[in-house]
Amino acid sequence: MLAAILEGLDTLLLREVKPPEIEDDAALMRVESVAICGSDARILHHGNPRVTPPAIMGHEAAGIIEKAGKNVTRVKEGDRIALGADVPCGRCVWCRNGLGNNCAVNYAVGYQISGAFAQYMKLPRLLLEEGPVTHIPASLSYDEAALAEPLACAINGLEIVNMSLGKTVALLGLGPIGCMMIDLARAMGALKVIGVQRSRMRMEIARAYQADVYISSEDENVVERCLEETGGHGPDVVITTCGAVEAHEQAVDMVAHRGHVNFFGGLAKNTRPAQILSNSIHYKECFVTGSHGSVPRQHELAVTLIHAGKVRVKPVITHQFPLAKIQEAFNTMESRQGMKVIIHPHA
Ligand SMILES: [Zn+2]
Ligand SMILES: [Zn+2]
């Protein structure tokens, strides 16, 4: 089969390799769609302690079960499924309490578990028993189903900030996650959604989601504009859906009293520390949290929300490539010409 092998820093090579062998407690998935995540590009250029080359990345995936070992009960041949990234170990204190994205072992598809930038992928026992393996309806496309993984992370990001009816939500960054969060925030009761974005091209794509207000961080003062849009009170919920430390600072600056800030987007390793006046947290009685990854329950919910049309993912799918053009696909994603770039390994 054809696979894109990560052989070291900045080295992603297409190779013809033997398809994985399947034991009695594993299954084989024919990969139909796999999206490139920002984290895949970070691993390619900077490495990751959980990825040991030669390795196959790719965790935003959907496909069809080609073969299931005789002890496997969760899936059978012909099942259409979507995969998530974080795989709970099922045993540590976090996993036992339903917080598998904080697992002490921290297994993930496309990290320790060989991923989906290949024509076939093995679903090992742990992934099948504890992991985000979700059946998808016949009418849901593989491309859309692949994006249940990032949507699951978005669900985790909004569940943690106590969403409820009537809130104003500001999203600092309208990449794929920020766009999905516009729909998701509304589904969770937001009355007003404010989207902030720097690049004009992404802003144009984000307009398909019809946020109530769009603010260009290139031309406008983000904190002032968000205060203006909320009668001077500030948004009840502010999510940093980007990788800029300035957004962390703006978020704490603008959030309402008793509001919630979520540092959703991770920052590059050598980013300077955020300069936050902790007294503003003190006087505002606001809550500042982070969030990362998701748990299998949220992946299932993501598939349901996409299928129900509650969260639209098609507008953020801007490019599709065959696996043979994975380098071009990465370049397209990293040059930010596109939003979500999807690979079709059998095209
Ligand atoms: Zn991802
Ligand atoms: Zn665990």
CSV table of C-alpha atoms and ligand atoms in Angstrom, one decimal:
chain,number,residue,atom,x,y,z
A,1,MET,CA,0.0,0.0,0.0
A,2,LEU,CA,1.0,3.6,-0.4
A,3,ALA,CA,1.9,5.5,2.8
A,4,ALA,CA,3.4,8.8,3.8
A,5,ILE,CA,6.2,8.0,6.2
A,6,LEU,CA,7.6,10.6,8.6
A,7,GLU,CA,11.3,9.7,8.6
A,8,GLY,CA,12.6,12.6,10.6
A,9,LEU,CA,12.3,16.4,10.9
A,10,ASP,CA,11.0,17.9,7.6
A,11,THR,CA,11.1,14.5,6.0
A,12,LEU,CA,7.8,13.0,4.8
A,13,LEU,CA,8.3,10.4,2.2
A,14,LEU,CA,5.9,8.4,0.1
A,15,ARG,CA,6.6,4.7,0.1
A,16,GLU,CA,5.1,1.5,-1.0
A,17,VAL,CA,4.9,-0.6,2.2
A,18,LYS,CA,3.2,-3.8,3.3
A,19,PRO,CA,-0.3,-3.3,4.6
A,20,PRO,CA,-0.5,-3.8,8.4
A,21,GLU,CA,-1.2,-7.4,9.6
A,22,ILE,CA,-4.3,-7.8,11.7
A,23,GLU,CA,-4.3,-10.0,14.8
A,24,ASP,CA,-7.5,-11.5,16.3
A,25,ASP,CA,-8.2,-8.4,18.4
A,26,ALA,CA,-7.5,-5.7,15.8
A,27,ALA,CA,-9.2,-4.4,12.6
A,28,LEU,CA,-8.1,-3.0,9.3
A,29,MET,CA,-9.6,0.3,8.0
A,30,ARG,CA,-9.4,1.4,4.4
A,31,VAL,CA,-8.8,5.1,4.8
A,32,GLU,CA,-11.1,7.1,2.6
A,33,SER,CA,-10.6,10.7,4.0
A,34,VAL,CA,-8.0,12.2,6.3
A,35,ALA,CA,-7.6,15.9,7.0
A,36,ILE,CA,-4.3,17.6,7.8
A,37,CYS,CA,-4.2,19.1,11.3
A,38,GLY,CA,-2.0,22.0,12.4
A,39,SER,CA,-0.4,19.5,14.8
A,40,ASP,CA,0.7,17.3,11.9
A,41,ALA,CA,2.7,20.2,10.5
A,42,ARG,CA,4.2,20.9,13.9
A,43,ILE,CA,5.3,17.3,14.3
A,44,LEU,CA,6.8,17.4,10.8
A,45,HIS,CA,8.9,20.5,11.5
A,46,HIS,CA,9.5,20.3,15.2
A,47,GLY,CA,9.0,16.6,16.2
A,48,ASN,CA,7.0,15.4,19.2
A,49,PRO,CA,8.1,13.2,22.1
A,50,ARG,CA,5.1,10.9,21.4
A,51,VAL,CA,6.1,10.3,17.7
A,52,THR,CA,9.1,8.2,17.0
A,53,PRO,CA,10.1,8.1,13.3
A,54,PRO,CA,9.6,6.2,11.1
A,55,ALA,CA,6.0,6.9,11.8
A,56,ILE,CA,2.7,7.5,10.0
A,57,MET,CA,0.8,10.6,11.1
A,58,GLY,CA,-2.9,11.5,10.5
A,59,HIS,CA,-5.7,11.4,13.0
A,60,GLU,CA,-8.6,13.3,11.5
A,61,ALA,CA,-9.8,10.2,9.6
A,62,ALA,CA,-12.8,8.3,8.2
A,63,GLY,CA,-13.0,5.0,6.3
A,64,ILE,CA,-14.5,1.6,6.0
A,65,ILE,CA,-13.6,-1.6,7.9
A,66,GLU,CA,-11.9,-3.9,5.5
A,67,LYS,CA,-11.3,-6.7,7.9
A,68,ALA,CA,-12.0,-7.4,11.6
A,69,GLY,CA,-10.1,-9.9,13.8
A,70,LYS,CA,-12.2,-12.8,15.2
A,71,ASN,CA,-12.3,-11.3,18.8
A,72,VAL,CA,-13.4,-7.9,17.6
A,73,THR,CA,-17.0,-6.9,18.5
A,74,ARG,CA,-17.0,-3.1,18.1
A,75,VAL,CA,-16.8,-3.1,14.3
A,76,LYS,CA,-17.4,-5.5,11.5
A,77,GLU,CA,-16.4,-5.7,7.8
A,78,GLY,CA,-18.1,-3.0,5.8
A,79,ASP,CA,-18.8,-0.6,8.7
A,80,ARG,CA,-18.3,3.1,7.9
A,81,ILE,CA,-16.5,4.8,10.7
A,82,ALA,CA,-14.8,8.0,11.8
A,83,LEU,CA,-11.8,8.1,14.1
A,84,GLY,CA,-10.8,10.6,16.8
A,85,ALA,CA,-7.3,11.3,18.1
A,86,ASP,CA,-7.0,10.9,21.8
A,87,VAL,CA,-7.2,7.2,23.0
A,88,PRO,CA,-7.8,6.8,26.7
A,89,CYS,CA,-5.7,4.1,28.4
A,90,GLY,CA,-8.9,3.2,30.3
A,91,ARG,CA,-7.0,2.6,33.5
A,92,CYS,CA,-5.4,5.8,34.9
A,93,VAL,CA,-7.3,8.0,37.3
A,94,TRP,CA,-8.2,10.5,34.5
A,95,CYS,CA,-9.6,7.9,32.2
A,96,ARG,CA,-11.5,6.2,35.0
A,97,ASN,CA,-13.2,9.5,35.6
A,98,GLY,CA,-14.1,10.2,32.0
A,99,LEU,CA,-11.3,12.6,31.3
A,100,GLY,CA,-9.3,10.5,28.9
A,101,ASN,CA,-7.9,13.6,27.0
A,102,ASN,CA,-5.9,14.2,30.2
A,103,CYS,CA,-4.7,10.5,30.3
A,104,ALA,CA,-1.5,9.9,32.1
A,105,VAL,CA,-0.2,7.7,29.3
A,106,ASN,CA,-1.5,10.0,26.5
A,107,TYR,CA,-1.9,7.7,23.5
A,108,ALA,CA,-3.1,9.1,20.3
A,109,VAL,CA,-3.8,8.1,16.7
A,110,GLY,CA,-1.1,9.4,14.4
A,111,TYR,CA,1.3,9.6,17.4
A,112,GLN,CA,2.2,6.3,19.2
A,113,ILE,CA,-0.6,4.6,17.2
A,114,SER,CA,0.2,4.5,13.5
A,115,GLY,CA,-2.0,7.0,11.7
A,116,ALA,CA,-4.1,7.5,8.6
A,117,PHE,CA,-1.8,9.1,6.0
A,118,ALA,CA,-1.8,5.7,4.3
A,119,GLN,CA,-4.2,3.6,2.2
A,120,TYR,CA,-4.9,1.3,5.1
A,121,MET,CA,-4.6,1.7,8.9
A,122,LYS,CA,-4.6,-0.9,11.7
A,123,LEU,CA,-7.0,-0.3,14.5
A,124,PRO,CA,-5.3,-1.9,17.5
A,125,ARG,CA,-7.1,-3.4,20.5
A,126,LEU,CA,-6.8,-0.4,22.7
A,127,LEU,CA,-8.3,2.0,20.1
A,128,LEU,CA,-11.2,-0.4,19.5
A,129,GLU,CA,-11.9,-0.9,23.2
A,130,GLU,CA,-11.4,2.6,24.6
A,131,GLY,CA,-10.9,5.0,21.8
A,132,PRO,CA,-13.0,7.3,19.6
A,133,VAL,CA,-14.3,4.9,16.9
A,134,THR,CA,-17.7,6.1,15.8
A,135,HIS,CA,-20.0,4.6,13.3
A,136,ILE,CA,-21.3,7.1,10.7
A,137,PRO,CA,-24.6,7.2,8.9
A,138,ALA,CA,-24.7,6.1,5.2
A,139,SER,CA,-25.7,9.7,4.2
A,140,LEU,CA,-22.6,11.3,5.8
A,141,SER,CA,-19.6,11.8,3.6
A,142,TYR,CA,-16.2,10.6,4.6
A,143,ASP,CA,-14.8,14.1,4.2
A,144,GLU,CA,-17.3,15.5,6.7
A,145,ALA,CA,-16.9,12.6,9.1
A,146,ALA,CA,-13.2,13.1,9.2
A,147,LEU,CA,-13.8,16.6,10.6
A,148,ALA,CA,-15.6,15.1,13.6
A,149,GLU,CA,-12.2,15.0,15.2
A,150,PRO,CA,-11.5,18.7,15.3
A,151,LEU,CA,-15.2,19.4,16.1
A,152,ALA,CA,-14.9,17.1,19.1
A,153,CYS,CA,-12.1,19.3,20.4
A,154,ALA,CA,-14.3,22.3,19.8
A,155,ILE,CA,-17.1,20.7,21.8
A,156,ASN,CA,-14.7,20.1,24.6
A,157,GLY,CA,-13.6,23.7,24.4
A,158,LEU,CA,-17.2,25.0,24.8
A,159,GLU,CA,-18.3,22.5,27.3
A,160,ILE,CA,-15.6,23.6,29.7
A,161,VAL,CA,-16.7,27.3,29.7
A,162,ASN,CA,-20.2,26.6,31.1
A,163,MET,CA,-22.2,27.7,28.0
A,164,SER,CA,-25.8,28.5,28.6
A,165,LEU,CA,-28.7,30.3,26.9
A,166,GLY,CA,-28.2,34.0,26.0
A,167,LYS,CA,-24.4,34.4,26.2
A,168,THR,CA,-22.2,36.5,24.0
A,169,VAL,CA,-19.3,34.5,22.7
A,170,ALA,CA,-16.1,36.0,21.1
A,171,LEU,CA,-13.9,33.7,19.0
A,172,LEU,CA,-10.4,35.1,18.5
A,173,GLY,CA,-9.4,33.4,15.3
A,174,LEU,CA,-11.6,32.0,12.5
A,175,GLY,CA,-9.7,29.1,11.1
A,176,PRO,CA,-11.5,25.8,10.8
A,177,ILE,CA,-12.1,25.5,14.6
A,178,GLY,CA,-13.2,29.1,15.0
A,179,CYS,CA,-15.7,28.6,12.1
A,180,MET,CA,-17.1,25.4,13.5
A,181,MET,CA,-17.4,27.1,16.9
A,182,ILE,CA,-19.7,29.8,15.4
A,183,ASP,CA,-22.3,27.1,14.7
A,184,LEU,CA,-21.5,25.2,17.9
A,185,ALA,CA,-21.9,28.3,20.1
A,186,ARG,CA,-25.3,29.0,18.6
A,187,ALA,CA,-26.3,25.3,19.1
A,188,MET,CA,-25.3,25.7,22.8
A,189,GLY,CA,-27.5,28.8,23.3
A,190,ALA,CA,-25.3,31.8,22.3
A,191,LEU,CA,-27.3,34.9,21.5
A,192,LYS,CA,-24.5,36.8,19.9
A,193,VAL,CA,-21.3,35.4,18.3
A,194,ILE,CA,-18.4,37.7,17.5
A,195,GLY,CA,-15.6,36.5,15.2
A,196,VAL,CA,-12.2,38.0,15.1
A,197,GLN,CA,-9.7,37.2,12.2
A,198,ARG,CA,-6.6,38.8,10.7
A,199,SER,CA,-6.3,37.3,7.2
A,200,ARG,CA,-8.8,38.5,4.7
A,201,MET,CA,-9.0,35.2,2.9
A,202,ARG,CA,-10.0,33.3,6.0
A,203,MET,CA,-12.5,36.0,6.9
A,204,GLU,CA,-14.2,35.6,3.6
A,205,ILE,CA,-14.6,31.9,4.1
A,206,ALA,CA,-15.8,32.5,7.7
A,207,ARG,CA,-18.6,34.8,6.5
A,208,ALA,CA,-20.5,31.6,5.3
A,209,TYR,CA,-21.1,30.9,9.0
A,210,GLN,CA,-22.9,34.2,9.6
A,211,ALA,CA,-21.5,35.3,12.9
A,212,ASP,CA,-23.3,38.4,14.2
A,213,VAL,CA,-20.2,40.5,14.1
A,214,TYR,CA,-16.9,40.1,12.2
A,215,ILE,CA,-13.9,42.1,13.4
A,216,SER,CA,-10.6,42.4,11.5
A,217,SER,CA,-7.7,42.3,13.9
A,218,GLU,CA,-5.6,43.9,11.1
A,219,ASP,CA,-7.6,47.1,11.0
A,220,GLU,CA,-9.5,47.4,14.3
A,221,ASN,CA,-8.7,47.4,18.0
A,222,VAL,CA,-10.0,44.0,19.0
A,223,VAL,CA,-10.6,44.7,22.7
A,224,GLU,CA,-12.3,48.0,22.1
A,225,ARG,CA,-14.6,46.6,19.4
A,226,CYS,CA,-15.6,43.6,21.5
A,227,LEU,CA,-16.5,46.0,24.4
A,228,GLU,CA,-18.4,48.2,22.0
A,229,GLU,CA,-20.4,45.2,20.8
A,230,THR,CA,-21.4,44.1,24.3
A,231,GLY,CA,-22.5,47.5,25.7
A,232,GLY,CA,-19.1,47.9,27.5
A,233,HIS,CA,-19.5,44.7,29.5
A,234,GLY,CA,-17.3,42.4,27.4
A,235,PRO,CA,-18.2,39.0,26.0
A,236,ASP,CA,-19.4,36.4,28.5
A,237,VAL,CA,-17.2,33.8,26.9
A,238,VAL,CA,-13.9,34.4,25.0
A,239,ILE,CA,-12.1,31.5,23.2
A,240,THR,CA,-8.6,31.9,21.7
A,241,THR,CA,-9.0,29.8,18.5
A,242,CYS,CA,-5.6,30.8,17.2
A,243,GLY,CA,-1.9,30.4,18.2
A,244,ALA,CA,-1.1,34.0,19.2
A,245,VAL,CA,-0.1,35.0,22.7
A,246,GLU,CA,-1.7,38.4,22.1
A,247,ALA,CA,-5.1,36.7,21.9
A,248,HIS,CA,-4.5,35.3,25.4
A,249,GLU,CA,-3.9,38.9,26.7
A,250,GLN,CA,-6.8,40.4,24.8
A,251,ALA,CA,-9.1,37.6,26.1
A,252,VAL,CA,-8.5,38.4,29.7
A,253,ASP,CA,-8.7,42.1,29.0
A,254,MET,CA,-12.1,41.9,27.4
A,255,VAL,CA,-14.0,39.2,29.2
A,256,ALA,CA,-17.0,40.2,31.2
A,257,HIS,CA,-17.2,40.0,35.0
A,258,ARG,CA,-17.9,36.4,35.9
A,259,GLY,CA,-17.1,35.5,32.3
A,260,HIS,CA,-15.1,32.6,31.0
A,261,VAL,CA,-11.9,32.6,29.0
A,262,ASN,CA,-10.6,29.4,27.3
A,263,PHE,CA,-7.0,29.4,26.0
A,264,PHE,CA,-8.0,26.8,23.3
A,265,GLY,CA,-5.2,27.2,20.8
A,266,GLY,CA,-1.8,26.1,21.9
A,267,LEU,CA,1.2,28.4,21.4
A,268,ALA,CA,4.5,27.5,19.7
A,269,LYS,CA,7.2,26.3,22.0
A,270,ASN,CA,9.3,29.5,22.2
A,271,THR,CA,6.5,32.0,22.5
A,272,ARG,CA,7.0,34.6,25.2
A,273,PRO,CA,4.9,34.3,28.3
A,274,ALA,CA,1.5,36.2,28.2
A,275,GLN,CA,1.5,39.5,30.1
A,276,ILE,CA,-1.7,39.3,32.1
A,277,LEU,CA,-2.7,41.6,34.9
A,278,SER,CA,-3.9,39.0,37.4
A,279,ASN,CA,-5.7,41.7,39.3
A,280,SER,CA,-8.2,42.0,36.4
A,281,ILE,CA,-9.0,38.3,37.0
A,282,HIS,CA,-9.4,39.1,40.7
A,283,TYR,CA,-11.7,42.1,40.2
A,284,LYS,CA,-13.7,40.5,37.4
A,285,GLU,CA,-14.2,37.2,39.2
A,286,CYS,CA,-13.7,35.7,35.8
A,287,PHE,CA,-12.7,32.1,35.1
A,288,VAL,CA,-9.6,31.3,33.0
A,289,THR,CA,-9.1,27.8,31.7
A,290,GLY,CA,-7.5,25.9,28.8
A,291,SER,CA,-8.7,22.9,26.9
A,292,HIS,CA,-7.1,20.3,24.6
A,293,GLY,CA,-8.2,17.3,22.7
A,294,SER,CA,-11.5,15.5,23.4
A,295,VAL,CA,-13.0,12.3,24.8
A,296,PRO,CA,-14.8,9.6,22.8
A,297,ARG,CA,-18.2,10.8,23.9
A,298,GLN,CA,-17.5,14.2,22.3
A,299,HIS,CA,-16.4,12.5,19.1
A,300,GLU,CA,-19.7,10.7,18.9
A,301,LEU,CA,-21.6,13.9,19.6
A,302,ALA,CA,-19.6,15.6,16.8
A,303,VAL,CA,-20.6,13.0,14.2
A,304,THR,CA,-24.3,13.5,15.3
A,305,LEU,CA,-24.1,17.3,15.1
A,306,ILE,CA,-22.5,17.2,11.7
A,307,HIS,CA,-25.1,14.7,10.4
A,308,ALA,CA,-27.9,16.8,11.8
A,309,GLY,CA,-26.6,19.9,10.1
A,310,LYS,CA,-26.2,21.7,13.5
A,311,VAL,CA,-22.5,22.3,12.7
A,312,ARG,CA,-21.5,22.8,9.1
A,313,VAL,CA,-18.1,21.6,8.1
A,314,LYS,CA,-18.3,21.7,4.3
A,315,PRO,CA,-17.5,25.5,4.1
A,316,VAL,CA,-14.1,24.9,5.7
A,317,ILE,CA,-13.1,22.1,3.3
A,318,THR,CA,-11.2,24.1,0.7
A,319,HIS,CA,-8.8,21.6,-0.8
A,320,GLN,CA,-8.6,17.9,-1.6
A,321,PHE,CA,-5.5,16.0,-2.7
A,322,PRO,CA,-4.6,12.3,-3.5
A,323,LEU,CA,-2.1,10.8,-1.1
A,324,ALA,CA,0.6,11.0,-3.8
A,325,LYS,CA,0.4,14.8,-3.5
A,326,ILE,CA,0.7,15.0,0.3
A,327,GLN,CA,3.7,17.4,0.1
A,328,GLU,CA,1.6,19.8,-1.9
A,329,ALA,CA,-1.2,19.3,0.5
A,330,PHE,CA,0.9,20.2,3.5
A,331,ASN,CA,2.3,23.3,1.6
A,332,THR,CA,-1.3,24.4,0.8
A,333,MET,CA,-2.3,24.0,4.5
A,334,GLU,CA,0.7,25.8,5.8
A,335,SER,CA,0.7,28.6,3.4
A,336,ARG,CA,-2.9,29.2,4.7
A,337,GLN,CA,-4.2,29.4,1.2
A,338,GLY,CA,-6.7,26.8,2.5
A,339,MET,CA,-8.6,26.0,5.6
A,340,LYS,CA,-9.1,22.2,5.8
A,341,VAL,CA,-7.1,20.2,3.4
A,342,ILE,CA,-8.2,16.7,2.9
A,343,ILE,CA,-6.3,13.7,1.6
A,344,HIS,CA,-8.0,10.9,-0.3
A,345,PRO,CA,-5.6,7.9,-0.2
A,346,HIS,CA,-7.3,5.9,-2.9
A,347,ALA,CA,-7.9,8.8,-5.4
B,1,ZN,ZN,-6.4,17.4,14.8
B,2,ZN,ZN,-5.4,7.0,31.0
